Short mmCIF file of C-alpha atoms (C1' of nucleotides) in Angstrom, two decimals:
data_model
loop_
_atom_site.label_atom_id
_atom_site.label_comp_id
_atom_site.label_asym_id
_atom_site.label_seq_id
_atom_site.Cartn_x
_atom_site.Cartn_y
_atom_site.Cartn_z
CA UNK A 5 -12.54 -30.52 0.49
CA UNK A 6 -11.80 -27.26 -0.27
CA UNK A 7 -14.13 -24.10 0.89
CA UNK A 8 -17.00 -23.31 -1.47
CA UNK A 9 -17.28 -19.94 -2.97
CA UNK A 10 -21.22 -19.13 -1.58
CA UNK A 11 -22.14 -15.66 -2.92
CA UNK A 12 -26.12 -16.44 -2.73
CA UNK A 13 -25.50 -17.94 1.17
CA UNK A 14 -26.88 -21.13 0.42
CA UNK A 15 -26.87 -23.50 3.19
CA UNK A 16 -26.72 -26.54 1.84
CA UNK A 17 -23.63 -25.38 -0.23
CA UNK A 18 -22.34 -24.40 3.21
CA UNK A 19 -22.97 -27.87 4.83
CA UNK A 20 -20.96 -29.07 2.19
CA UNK A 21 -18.32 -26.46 2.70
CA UNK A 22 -17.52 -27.82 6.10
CA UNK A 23 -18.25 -31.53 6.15
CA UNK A 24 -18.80 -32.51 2.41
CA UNK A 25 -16.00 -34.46 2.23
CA UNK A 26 -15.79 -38.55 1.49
CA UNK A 27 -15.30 -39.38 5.14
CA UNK A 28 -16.52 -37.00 7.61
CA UNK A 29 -20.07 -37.98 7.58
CA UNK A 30 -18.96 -41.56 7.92
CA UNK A 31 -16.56 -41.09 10.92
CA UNK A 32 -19.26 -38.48 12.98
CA UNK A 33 -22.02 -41.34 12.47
CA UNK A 34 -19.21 -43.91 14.16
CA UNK A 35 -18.87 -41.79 16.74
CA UNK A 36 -22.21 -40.58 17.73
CA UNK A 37 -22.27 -40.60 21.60
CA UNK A 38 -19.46 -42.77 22.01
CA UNK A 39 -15.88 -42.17 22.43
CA UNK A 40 -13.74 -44.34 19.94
CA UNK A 41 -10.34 -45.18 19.52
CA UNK A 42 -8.41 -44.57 16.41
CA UNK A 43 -8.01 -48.51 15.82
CA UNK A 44 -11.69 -48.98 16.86
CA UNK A 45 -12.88 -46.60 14.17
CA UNK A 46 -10.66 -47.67 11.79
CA UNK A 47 -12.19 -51.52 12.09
CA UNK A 48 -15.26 -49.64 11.53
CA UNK A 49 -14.32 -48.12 8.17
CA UNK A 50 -12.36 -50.83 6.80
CA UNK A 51 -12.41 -48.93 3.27
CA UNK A 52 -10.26 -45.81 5.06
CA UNK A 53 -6.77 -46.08 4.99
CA UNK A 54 -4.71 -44.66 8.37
CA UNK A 55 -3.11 -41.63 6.78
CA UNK A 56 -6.43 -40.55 5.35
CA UNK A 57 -8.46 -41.27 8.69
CA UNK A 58 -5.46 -39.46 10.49
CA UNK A 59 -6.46 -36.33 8.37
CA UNK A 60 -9.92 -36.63 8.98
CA UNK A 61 -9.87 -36.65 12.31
CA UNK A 62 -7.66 -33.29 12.40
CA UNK A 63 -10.07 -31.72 10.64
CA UNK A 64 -12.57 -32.67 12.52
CA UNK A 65 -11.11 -31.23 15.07
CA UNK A 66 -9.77 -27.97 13.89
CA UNK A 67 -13.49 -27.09 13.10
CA UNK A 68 -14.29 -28.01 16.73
CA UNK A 69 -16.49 -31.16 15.56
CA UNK A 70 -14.80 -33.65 17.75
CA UNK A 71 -12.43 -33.79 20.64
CA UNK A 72 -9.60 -35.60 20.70
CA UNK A 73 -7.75 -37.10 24.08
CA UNK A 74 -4.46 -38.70 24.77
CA UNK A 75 -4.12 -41.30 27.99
CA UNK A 76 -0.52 -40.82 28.82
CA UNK A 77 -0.12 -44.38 28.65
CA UNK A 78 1.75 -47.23 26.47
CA UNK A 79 1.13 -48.43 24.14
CA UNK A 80 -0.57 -45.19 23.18
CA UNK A 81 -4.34 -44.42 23.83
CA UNK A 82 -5.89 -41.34 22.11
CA UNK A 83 -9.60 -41.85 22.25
CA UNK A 84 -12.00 -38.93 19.86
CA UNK A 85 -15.70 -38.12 20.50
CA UNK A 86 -17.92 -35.23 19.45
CA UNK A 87 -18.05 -32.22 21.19
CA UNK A 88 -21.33 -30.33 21.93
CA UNK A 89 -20.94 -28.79 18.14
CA UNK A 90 -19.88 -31.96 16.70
CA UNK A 91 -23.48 -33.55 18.63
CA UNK A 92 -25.52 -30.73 16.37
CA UNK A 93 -25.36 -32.99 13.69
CA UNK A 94 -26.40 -35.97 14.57
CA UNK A 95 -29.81 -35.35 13.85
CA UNK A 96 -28.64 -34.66 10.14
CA UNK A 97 -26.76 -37.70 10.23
CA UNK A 98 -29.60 -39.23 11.53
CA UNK A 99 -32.01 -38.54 8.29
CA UNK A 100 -28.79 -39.39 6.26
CA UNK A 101 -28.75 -43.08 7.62
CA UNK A 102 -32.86 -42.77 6.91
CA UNK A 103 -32.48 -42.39 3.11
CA UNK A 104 -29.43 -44.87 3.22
CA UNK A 105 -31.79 -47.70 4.45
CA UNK A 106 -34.04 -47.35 1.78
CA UNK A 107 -35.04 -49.64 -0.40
CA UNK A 108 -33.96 -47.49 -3.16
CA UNK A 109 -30.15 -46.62 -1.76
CA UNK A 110 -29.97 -50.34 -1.58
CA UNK A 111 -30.75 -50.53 -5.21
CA UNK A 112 -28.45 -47.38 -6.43
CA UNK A 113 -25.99 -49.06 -3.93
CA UNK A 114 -25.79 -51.87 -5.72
CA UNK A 115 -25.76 -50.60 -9.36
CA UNK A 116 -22.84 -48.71 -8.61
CA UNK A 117 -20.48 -52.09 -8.33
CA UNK B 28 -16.86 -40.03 -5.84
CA UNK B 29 -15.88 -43.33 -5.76
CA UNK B 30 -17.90 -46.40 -4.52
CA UNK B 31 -17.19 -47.14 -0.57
CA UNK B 32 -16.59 -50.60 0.19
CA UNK B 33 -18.60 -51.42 3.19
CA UNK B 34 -18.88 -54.77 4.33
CA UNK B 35 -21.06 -53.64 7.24
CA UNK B 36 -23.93 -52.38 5.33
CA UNK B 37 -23.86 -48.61 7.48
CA UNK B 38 -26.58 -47.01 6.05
CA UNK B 39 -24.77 -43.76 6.07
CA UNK B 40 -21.55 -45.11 4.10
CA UNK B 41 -24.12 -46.08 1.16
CA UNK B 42 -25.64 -42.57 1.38
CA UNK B 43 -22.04 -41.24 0.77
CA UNK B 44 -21.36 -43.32 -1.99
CA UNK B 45 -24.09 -42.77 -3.99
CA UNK B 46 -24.62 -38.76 -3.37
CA UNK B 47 -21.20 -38.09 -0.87
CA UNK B 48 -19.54 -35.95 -4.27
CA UNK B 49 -19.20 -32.11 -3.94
CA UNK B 50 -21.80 -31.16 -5.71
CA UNK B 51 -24.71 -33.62 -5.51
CA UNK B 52 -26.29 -32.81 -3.08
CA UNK B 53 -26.19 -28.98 -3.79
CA UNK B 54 -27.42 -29.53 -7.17
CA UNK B 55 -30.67 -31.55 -6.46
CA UNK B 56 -31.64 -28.88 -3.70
CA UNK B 57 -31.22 -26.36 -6.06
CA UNK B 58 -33.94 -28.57 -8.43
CA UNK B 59 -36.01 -29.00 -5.75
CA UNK B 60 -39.83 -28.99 -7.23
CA UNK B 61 -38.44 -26.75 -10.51
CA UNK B 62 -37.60 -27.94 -13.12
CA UNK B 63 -34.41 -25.82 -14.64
CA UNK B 64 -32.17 -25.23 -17.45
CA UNK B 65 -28.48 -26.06 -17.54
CA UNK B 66 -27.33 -22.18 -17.81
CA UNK B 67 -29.70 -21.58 -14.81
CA UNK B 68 -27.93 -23.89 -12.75
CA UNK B 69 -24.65 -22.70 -13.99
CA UNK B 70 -26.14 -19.21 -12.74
CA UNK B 71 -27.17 -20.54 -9.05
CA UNK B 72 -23.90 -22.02 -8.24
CA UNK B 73 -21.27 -20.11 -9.70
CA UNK B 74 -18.46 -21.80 -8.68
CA UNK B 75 -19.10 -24.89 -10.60
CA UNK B 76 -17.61 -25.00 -13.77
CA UNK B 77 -20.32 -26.24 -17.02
CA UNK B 78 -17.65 -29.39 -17.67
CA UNK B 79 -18.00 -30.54 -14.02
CA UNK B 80 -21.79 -29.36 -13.95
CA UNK B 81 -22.08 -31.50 -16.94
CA UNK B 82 -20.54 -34.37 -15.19
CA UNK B 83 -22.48 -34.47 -12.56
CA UNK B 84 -26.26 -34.24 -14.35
CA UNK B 85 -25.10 -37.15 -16.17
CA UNK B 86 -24.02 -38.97 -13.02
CA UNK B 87 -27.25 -37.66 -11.41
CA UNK B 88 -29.08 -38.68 -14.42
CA UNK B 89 -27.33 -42.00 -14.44
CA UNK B 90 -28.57 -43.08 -10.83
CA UNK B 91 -31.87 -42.10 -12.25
CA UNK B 92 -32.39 -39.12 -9.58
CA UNK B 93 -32.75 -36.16 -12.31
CA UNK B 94 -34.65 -36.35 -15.53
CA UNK B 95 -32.98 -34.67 -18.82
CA UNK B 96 -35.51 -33.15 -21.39
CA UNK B 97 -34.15 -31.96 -24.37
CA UNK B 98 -36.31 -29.34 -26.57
CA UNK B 99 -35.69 -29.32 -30.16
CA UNK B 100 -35.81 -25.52 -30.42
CA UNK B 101 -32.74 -23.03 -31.33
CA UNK B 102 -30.66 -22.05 -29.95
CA UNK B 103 -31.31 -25.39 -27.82
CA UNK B 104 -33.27 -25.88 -24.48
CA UNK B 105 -32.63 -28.56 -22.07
CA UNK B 106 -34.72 -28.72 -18.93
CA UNK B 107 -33.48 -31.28 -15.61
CA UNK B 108 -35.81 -31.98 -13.11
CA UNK B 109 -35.80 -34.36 -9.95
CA UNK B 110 -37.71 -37.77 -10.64
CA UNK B 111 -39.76 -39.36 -8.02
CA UNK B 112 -36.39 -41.06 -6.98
CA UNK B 113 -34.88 -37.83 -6.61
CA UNK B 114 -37.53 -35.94 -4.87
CA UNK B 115 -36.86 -39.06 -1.79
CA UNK B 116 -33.86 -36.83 -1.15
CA UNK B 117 -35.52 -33.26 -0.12
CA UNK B 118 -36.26 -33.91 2.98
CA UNK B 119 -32.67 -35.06 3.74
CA UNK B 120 -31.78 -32.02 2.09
CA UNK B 121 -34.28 -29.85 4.03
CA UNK B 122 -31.98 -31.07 7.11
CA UNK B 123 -28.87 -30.03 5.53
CA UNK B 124 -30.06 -26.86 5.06
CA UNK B 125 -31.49 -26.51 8.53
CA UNK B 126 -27.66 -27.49 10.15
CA UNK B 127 -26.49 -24.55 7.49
CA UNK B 128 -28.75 -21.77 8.64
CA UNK B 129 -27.14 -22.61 12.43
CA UNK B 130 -25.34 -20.29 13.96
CA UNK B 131 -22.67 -22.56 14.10
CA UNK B 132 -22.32 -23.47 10.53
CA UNK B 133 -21.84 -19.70 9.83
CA UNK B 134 -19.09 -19.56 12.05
CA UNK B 135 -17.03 -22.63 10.52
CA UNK B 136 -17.84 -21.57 6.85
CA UNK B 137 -16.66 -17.94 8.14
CA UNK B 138 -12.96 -19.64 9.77
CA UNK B 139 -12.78 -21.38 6.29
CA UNK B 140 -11.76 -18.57 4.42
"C1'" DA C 28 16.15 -61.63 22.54
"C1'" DT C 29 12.14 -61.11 19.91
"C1'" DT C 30 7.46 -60.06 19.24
"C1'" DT C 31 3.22 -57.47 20.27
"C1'" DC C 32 0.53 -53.56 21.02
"C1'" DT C 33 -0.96 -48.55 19.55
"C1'" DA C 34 -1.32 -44.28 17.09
"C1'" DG C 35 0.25 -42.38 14.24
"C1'" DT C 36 4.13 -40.02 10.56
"C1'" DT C 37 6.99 -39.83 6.38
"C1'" DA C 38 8.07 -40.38 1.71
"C1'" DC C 39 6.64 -41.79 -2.51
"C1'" DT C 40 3.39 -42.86 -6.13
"C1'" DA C 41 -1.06 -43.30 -8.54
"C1'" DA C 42 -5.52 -41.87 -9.54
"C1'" DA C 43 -9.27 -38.79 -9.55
"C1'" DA C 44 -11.24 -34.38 -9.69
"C1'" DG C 45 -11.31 -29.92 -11.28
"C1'" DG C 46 -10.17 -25.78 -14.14
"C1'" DT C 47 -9.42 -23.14 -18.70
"C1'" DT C 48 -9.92 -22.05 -23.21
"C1'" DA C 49 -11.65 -22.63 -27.50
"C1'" DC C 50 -15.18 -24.48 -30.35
"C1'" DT C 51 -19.87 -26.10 -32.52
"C1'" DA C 52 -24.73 -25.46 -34.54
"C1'" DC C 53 -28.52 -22.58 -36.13
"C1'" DT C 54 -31.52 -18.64 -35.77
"C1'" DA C 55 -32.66 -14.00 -34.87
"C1'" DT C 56 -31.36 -9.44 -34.13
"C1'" DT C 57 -28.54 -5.21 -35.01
"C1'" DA D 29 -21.93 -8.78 -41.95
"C1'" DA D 30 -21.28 -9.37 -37.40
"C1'" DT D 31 -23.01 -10.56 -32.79
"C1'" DA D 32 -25.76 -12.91 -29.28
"C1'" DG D 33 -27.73 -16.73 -27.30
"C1'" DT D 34 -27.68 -22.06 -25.55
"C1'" DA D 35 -25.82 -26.38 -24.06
"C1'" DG D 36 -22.66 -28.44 -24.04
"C1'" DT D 37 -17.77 -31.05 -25.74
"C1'" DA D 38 -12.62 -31.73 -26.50
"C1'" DA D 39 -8.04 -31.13 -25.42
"C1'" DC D 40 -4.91 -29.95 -22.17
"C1'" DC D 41 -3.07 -28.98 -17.68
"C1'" DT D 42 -3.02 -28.41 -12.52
"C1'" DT D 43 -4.49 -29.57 -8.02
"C1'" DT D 44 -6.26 -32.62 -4.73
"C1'" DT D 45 -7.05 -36.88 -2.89
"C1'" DA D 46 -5.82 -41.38 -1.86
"C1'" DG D 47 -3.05 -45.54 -1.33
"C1'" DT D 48 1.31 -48.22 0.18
"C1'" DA D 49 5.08 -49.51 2.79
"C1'" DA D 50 8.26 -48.64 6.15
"C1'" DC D 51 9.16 -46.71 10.56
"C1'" DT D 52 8.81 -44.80 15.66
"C1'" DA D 53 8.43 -45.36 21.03
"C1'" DG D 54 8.45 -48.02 25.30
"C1'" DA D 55 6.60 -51.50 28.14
"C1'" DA D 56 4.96 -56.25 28.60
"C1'" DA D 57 4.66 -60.94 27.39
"C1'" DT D 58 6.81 -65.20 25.31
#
DNA sequence: ATTTCTAGTTACTAAAAGGTTACTACTATT
DNA sequence: AATAGTAGTAACCTTTTAGTAACTAGAAAT
């Protein structure tokens, strides 16, 4: 998602800016306080494909959202987890997962199939 | 934005798929309680173009979140507005906004550039 | 000797999203 | 007689996003 042009400084267009993509919503929910590896999180987005989530994730981390850390160790462990910024917005994610487990989501949720 | 498969019913996922796009979420906070005209909207975000602005009310419209009211005047009026369904989402977006005021949130959109 | 396990990457292709320009209809104003 | 004003739409083109399949390393288990 590319950087939105904000000449008014609205902050919901700058939310959106920075984590309005498909996926990074999804992926900072998974992690919330946990530490995940990339196969764990990818069973829990089944719908993600590896290059995509491999993307993600270095986003995520070039905006300092999550951390990511490598076990020297094989086969390979690299386990990701939100840093104190990435944290911020788990309230936010918390009110998204609110309205998702509404009756009407459910509805729209299924009208979309 | 696509519909997200997602076998494990995460509440967040279905948020995504029904209001995850670009511009969805910017465009019902920007209703919020008004009730506006297309080249008003056009005017509040101006980096949307009016064909993908017109996409989107239609989408919007569609799910049954915004309300189209045509007036039969010239040159012609048409007024959107949130519906009941679509005022369920300001507080959600009342927490978007509040992670965009942050501190932090003006730093990121600031690196974006 | 082969398979398994993990966390990706690379190359290629397909699909979706987004942008640009020009255009319409009708009235009122200059 | 020409221009402005509104809410789009149509055609065309570019950019971005996403998906697939094959491949890597090195140790451990079969």
């Amino acid at each position: 998602m590319r950087f939105i042009d904000n000449p008014y400084q609205c902050p919901v267009t700058r939310t959106m800016s920075i984590i309005g993509g498909k996926w990074k919503p999804i992926i900072i929910n998974c992690l919330g306080d946990k530490s995940l590896r990339f196969g764990k999180l990818n069973q829990l987005m089944p719908a993600i494909s590896n290059k995509v989530l491999s993307n993600e994730l270095k986003e995520l981390e070039a905006l300092t959202l999550i951390e990511r850390t490598e076990f020297q160790e094989l086969p390979p462990r690299v386990e990701y987890k939100l840093t104190t910024a990435g944290q911020s917005l788990l309230p936010l994610m918390h009110e998204v997962a609110k309205w998702g487990n509404s009756h009407l989501a459910k509805q729209l949720e299924n009208q979309l199939h």
